[in-house]
Amino acid sequence: MRNNQLPRYKHQTNSNIQIPISKRNRFGKLAIGHWLLFGYCCLVIGVLPLFAQEEPSSGDLIVKSWEAHGKKDVENTFKYTRELIGLYEAEADRQQAALKALPKNKPDIQAVAALNDVATAYFIQGESYRDQGKSAESIAAFKQVLLKYCFGQAWDPRGWFWSVAKASRESIIKLNPQEPLPVPCPGTEGQKEQKKEKVSSLPTKIILHDPGKEDFVDYQKYGGFENIGTKDYKYVIRDQAGLMQAVGEGIYPNDTISSLRFDPEYQKARQAGRLRGQHWDFVHSQDLEAAFLKWVLAPEPRGVKLFYIGLLFEKSGLIKQAIKAYYAIVVHSPGAYGWTYWHTPWYAGQAAIMKIEFLLRRHPELGHKLVDADIRIGNGFDNDVSNDVAITNPGRFERVSLKDRVLDKFKSKPSKDILSIKRRLGKGKVHLIQYETGDWQLMVDGKPYIIKGVTYAPTKVGQSPDSQTLGNWMEEDFNNNGLVDGPYDAFVDRNRNGLQDKNEPAVGDFQLMKEMGVNTIRLYHHPLKVNKKLLRDLYEQYGIRVILGDFLGKYALGSEAPWNPGTDYNNQVHKTNMMQSVTNMVLEFKDEPYILFWLLGNENVYGYACNADKEPDAFFKFANEVAVQIKKIDPEHPVAIGSGDILFLDKFAKNAPDIDIFGANAYRGDYGFGYFWRQLKRQADKPAFITEFGCPAYAEGKSIAETEELQAQYLAAAWEDITHNSAFAGGEGNSIGGVAFEWLDEWWKGYEPFVHDTKGLWVGPFPDGSMHEEWLGLCGQGDGKQSPFLRQLRKAYYMYKEMWR
């Protein structure tokens, strides 16, 4: 969920922010920057006067520039940007000249801070001139970026760097579409990425020369498991030749160049030059054969290599081989970890177990289940791997018939009438119960309630917080008919011609959501005004409830702290302000019939404009104090927290006993949420829901139909995982639902709000390996000309309509 009222683009300095892909929501972040300042050493010839002041760093100056620009303070905007350019232009010139392409990873980007800040300074000047109506001066400033600093990048607080040249180019086109533009730099907007041309994209499937002799390998025949269930676990191979024959090519210990020397596909691919390029560039190639061969030879840690080999097997339809690859991680490398785009740890062994269980559920014809497999990562709830401990039980595969699966599923659903209630959280019409089995249910008016939610924030194309043009969807009425546009006047463009035909009447989002099966939306009471009348109608006419939240100091909202350094959860003034903010919310809305429960925060543990990432104990202790206060005012509704995946889950468990529900934003991939439910059950034993999950409906090189299918498959797997882990469904029993992100595409996320941007903003577990932030909707807005009314319902909409109804 985002705060759309604040300017987005700010400065990212040489900080070491660690936000794992599996531990953060990459979407719906605050539209303002994370200001972390750093100083440059000033080299001075001669004797420095005793009281001489050091020159301000480019980081100091760019922060001041953004602050002034955000306040429309033209005088100081140009004062600080000119000072920055004067001090650092020469260094920026040197850094630009030394580059041959746009830096890709965070350390390399941060190494050219002067270049980044000088480019951004010119960009800010261009925006300021534009706001003053000085188009010629604005274009000139933007062109400086394109001509001199096209490799400059700036930080987006939602978690990635953005190209200043790309934003400048879009700004010039918007000001004057006929303006001649400089030839783009290599690797920037308008230039084809050269690395893509090095990787074969020939559509192929994996053809195994040696698939192995066993589908489900009996590792006991080829060695022995030692110290199962301890940190000293290991598997000792005693018959390596036999194990190699059992697993087949590409799976440890049969994953070296020698395993490929007799494979004719390897020889053909090598001779055709299809193996040229980096192995990471092959992950999403259509040439699955070449990608598999490249990854067999990849210089990655064993567990990471096996995981990607397993993914490639899956894509090629070789499900049994994929399971073998994943299980080899569990057996040989249970503590293996890789590093995400954010340079944070990701645990391959845990992911492998969840992959196996997912695939066996999806393919009951394989006739097996994985029993007792488990990997606990001690000290694994932070970003420091130095003290991690892997406690491993590799488990075993057991044969199971389809009949047994049906019977097991039936047996796992006992009637609640014959079960005693172990625990109850809350006393009101909305409360939670835990049965003696350990399973949890959310109860509303005496009936179980599964959250089938969406994030609803319909944004008109062209609106943007960057230009302070974002409106309040709860009040907008652009056609002046007395009705709020999105909820009541949206229409479905069935033939996708971009027009409202006679047979396409206004139906409204509320009706469309009702027909889809939505029963909940998530909303924050600030900074935008909440339309109570609208939400009453949402509930009374369409049966949709509201999870109402307070940001609890995230983005400095409610705390009245300055953005930099942000909310301090040890600061009594900040805490008093936040407590008052929450109290006001509860007093105002507690008697509204649509309230489902209260939500505190929005992944505060990632630390944007607050110090919950540095002081997690203080944050969770304060959140617990707030929960206690809420319950004094309103005993009718539970209290949840909206965290960032399971980061600092141990701190939550220790410090927040009065918070009833654990909620988290999580984007983990196309098989659900992995160890999330299991880790929560062990660490905190509370009911849980996913506060945000989603997948873009765009993938590079794919057609609209293909990408919509990929999005639908991804989201279907997410919901399957949510329901599998709900009460009596065979999983952990602690899931009470989830909130899909999001209802409608928002076009402002990639800077220019009139352009539906297709650039990948960060690398992650999505169909083409990138997050396309502007394409997360279950509905699209077509070409944008009929916004905010037009809706193109994607395949995921109909998929959920079937699953939720």
Coordinates of C-alpha atoms in Angstrom, one line a residue, residues 121-308:
A121 CA 20.4 18.0 -10.3
Y122 CA 19.8 18.8 -14.0
F123 CA 16.7 16.7 -14.0
I124 CA 15.3 18.7 -11.0
Q125 CA 16.1 21.9 -12.8
G126 CA 14.2 20.6 -15.8
E127 CA 11.2 19.8 -13.7
S128 CA 11.3 23.2 -12.0
Y129 CA 11.5 25.1 -15.3
R130 CA 8.6 23.0 -16.5
D131 CA 6.5 23.8 -13.5
Q132 CA 7.2 27.5 -14.1
G133 CA 6.0 27.2 -17.7
K134 CA 9.5 27.7 -19.2
S135 CA 9.4 24.9 -21.7
A136 CA 12.6 25.8 -23.7
E137 CA 14.7 26.0 -20.5
S138 CA 13.1 22.8 -19.2
I139 CA 14.0 20.9 -22.4
A140 CA 17.5 22.3 -22.3
A141 CA 18.1 21.0 -18.8
F142 CA 16.7 17.6 -19.6
K143 CA 18.9 17.5 -22.7
Q144 CA 22.0 18.0 -20.6
V145 CA 21.2 14.7 -19.0
L146 CA 20.9 13.0 -22.3
L147 CA 24.0 14.6 -23.8
K148 CA 26.4 14.4 -20.9
Y149 CA 25.1 12.1 -18.1
C150 CA 23.1 9.4 -19.7
F151 CA 24.4 6.7 -17.3
G152 CA 23.2 8.6 -14.3
Q153 CA 20.7 6.9 -12.0
A154 CA 18.7 7.9 -9.0
W155 CA 17.0 6.0 -6.2
D156 CA 13.4 5.2 -6.0
P157 CA 12.3 4.6 -2.4
R158 CA 10.2 1.6 -3.5
G159 CA 13.5 -0.2 -3.8
W160 CA 15.2 0.3 -7.1
F161 CA 17.3 2.8 -9.1
W162 CA 15.7 4.7 -12.0
S163 CA 17.4 6.0 -15.2
V164 CA 17.5 9.8 -15.1
A165 CA 18.1 9.8 -18.9
K166 CA 14.9 7.7 -19.4
A167 CA 12.8 10.1 -17.3
S168 CA 14.4 13.1 -19.0
R169 CA 13.6 11.7 -22.5
E170 CA 10.0 11.1 -21.5
S171 CA 9.7 14.6 -20.1
I172 CA 11.0 16.1 -23.3
I173 CA 8.5 14.1 -25.4
K174 CA 5.7 15.2 -23.2
L175 CA 6.7 18.9 -23.5
N176 CA 7.3 18.7 -27.3
P177 CA 6.8 15.4 -29.2
Q178 CA 8.6 17.0 -32.2
E179 CA 11.8 17.9 -30.3
P180 CA 14.9 16.2 -31.8
L181 CA 16.5 13.9 -29.3
P182 CA 20.1 12.8 -29.0
V183 CA 21.1 9.3 -29.9
P184 CA 20.7 7.2 -26.6
C185 CA 23.7 5.8 -24.8
P186 CA 24.2 2.0 -25.0
G187 CA 22.1 0.2 -22.6
T188 CA 19.7 3.1 -21.9
E189 CA 16.2 3.8 -22.9
G190 CA 15.9 3.6 -26.7
Q191 CA 19.0 1.4 -27.1
K192 CA 18.6 -2.3 -27.4
E193 CA 20.4 -4.2 -24.7
Q194 CA 23.4 -5.8 -26.3
K195 CA 23.5 -8.6 -23.7
K196 CA 20.1 -9.9 -24.9
E197 CA 21.6 -10.6 -28.3
K198 CA 24.3 -12.8 -26.9
V199 CA 21.9 -15.3 -25.5
S200 CA 20.1 -17.9 -27.7
S201 CA 16.4 -17.4 -27.8
L202 CA 15.7 -20.4 -30.1
P203 CA 12.6 -22.1 -28.7
T204 CA 13.6 -25.6 -27.5
K205 CA 12.8 -28.2 -24.8
I206 CA 15.3 -30.1 -22.7
I207 CA 16.2 -33.4 -24.2
L208 CA 18.1 -35.5 -21.7
H209 CA 20.7 -38.0 -22.9
D210 CA 20.7 -39.6 -19.4
P211 CA 17.6 -39.0 -17.3
G212 CA 18.8 -41.4 -14.6
K213 CA 17.6 -44.8 -13.6
E214 CA 15.3 -43.7 -10.6
D215 CA 12.4 -41.2 -10.6
F216 CA 12.5 -40.9 -6.8
V217 CA 16.0 -41.7 -5.7
D218 CA 16.6 -43.9 -2.7
Y219 CA 19.6 -42.2 -1.3
Q220 CA 20.0 -44.9 1.4
K221 CA 21.2 -47.3 -1.3
Y222 CA 24.2 -45.0 -2.2
G223 CA 25.2 -43.6 1.2
G224 CA 24.1 -42.7 4.6
F225 CA 22.3 -39.8 6.5
E226 CA 24.1 -38.7 9.6
N227 CA 22.9 -36.5 12.5
I228 CA 19.4 -36.0 11.1
G229 CA 17.5 -33.2 12.8
T230 CA 20.6 -31.4 14.0
K231 CA 23.0 -28.7 12.8
D232 CA 25.6 -31.4 12.1
Y233 CA 23.5 -33.2 9.6
K234 CA 25.2 -34.5 6.5
Y235 CA 24.8 -37.1 3.7
V236 CA 27.9 -39.3 3.1
I237 CA 28.1 -40.8 -0.4
R238 CA 29.5 -44.3 -0.5
D239 CA 28.6 -45.3 -4.1
Q240 CA 29.1 -42.3 -6.2
A241 CA 28.9 -44.1 -9.5
G242 CA 25.6 -45.7 -8.5
L243 CA 24.2 -42.3 -7.4
M244 CA 25.2 -40.7 -10.6
Q245 CA 23.4 -43.3 -12.6
A246 CA 20.3 -42.9 -10.4
V247 CA 20.0 -39.1 -10.7
G248 CA 20.9 -38.6 -14.3
E249 CA 22.7 -35.7 -16.0
G250 CA 22.7 -32.3 -14.5
I251 CA 22.0 -33.4 -10.9
Y252 CA 24.7 -33.6 -8.3
P253 CA 27.0 -35.4 -8.3
N254 CA 26.4 -35.8 -12.0
D255 CA 26.5 -32.1 -12.8
T256 CA 30.0 -31.5 -14.3
I257 CA 31.4 -31.2 -17.8
S258 CA 32.0 -34.9 -17.8
S259 CA 28.3 -35.6 -17.4
L260 CA 27.7 -33.8 -20.7
R261 CA 30.5 -35.1 -22.8
F262 CA 28.3 -37.9 -24.4
D263 CA 25.2 -35.7 -24.7
P264 CA 24.7 -34.9 -28.4
E265 CA 22.6 -31.8 -27.5
Y266 CA 25.6 -30.3 -25.7
Q267 CA 27.8 -30.8 -28.7
K268 CA 25.2 -29.3 -31.1
A269 CA 24.5 -26.3 -28.8
R270 CA 28.3 -25.6 -28.3
Q271 CA 29.1 -25.9 -32.0
A272 CA 26.1 -23.6 -32.9
G273 CA 27.3 -20.9 -30.5
R274 CA 24.2 -21.2 -28.4
L275 CA 26.1 -21.3 -25.1
R276 CA 27.7 -17.9 -25.4
G277 CA 26.8 -15.4 -22.7
Q278 CA 26.4 -15.4 -18.9
H279 CA 24.4 -18.1 -17.2
W280 CA 22.1 -15.6 -15.5
D281 CA 21.0 -14.3 -18.8
F282 CA 19.8 -17.8 -19.8
V283 CA 17.3 -18.1 -16.9
H284 CA 14.4 -16.8 -19.0
S285 CA 15.6 -17.8 -22.4
Q286 CA 13.2 -19.8 -24.6
D287 CA 16.2 -22.0 -25.5
L288 CA 15.7 -24.3 -22.5
E289 CA 18.2 -26.8 -23.8
A290 CA 21.0 -24.3 -23.9
A291 CA 19.9 -22.8 -20.6
F292 CA 20.1 -26.2 -18.9
L293 CA 23.5 -26.9 -20.3
K294 CA 24.7 -23.5 -19.4
W295 CA 23.5 -23.9 -15.8
V296 CA 25.0 -27.4 -15.4
L297 CA 28.4 -25.6 -16.0
A298 CA 27.5 -22.5 -13.9
P299 CA 30.0 -21.5 -11.3
E300 CA 27.4 -21.0 -8.6
P301 CA 27.1 -22.7 -5.2
R302 CA 25.7 -26.2 -5.6
G303 CA 22.3 -25.4 -4.0
V304 CA 21.7 -22.3 -6.1
K305 CA 22.8 -24.1 -9.3
L306 CA 20.5 -27.1 -8.6
F307 CA 17.5 -24.8 -7.9
Y308 CA 17.8 -23.1 -11.3

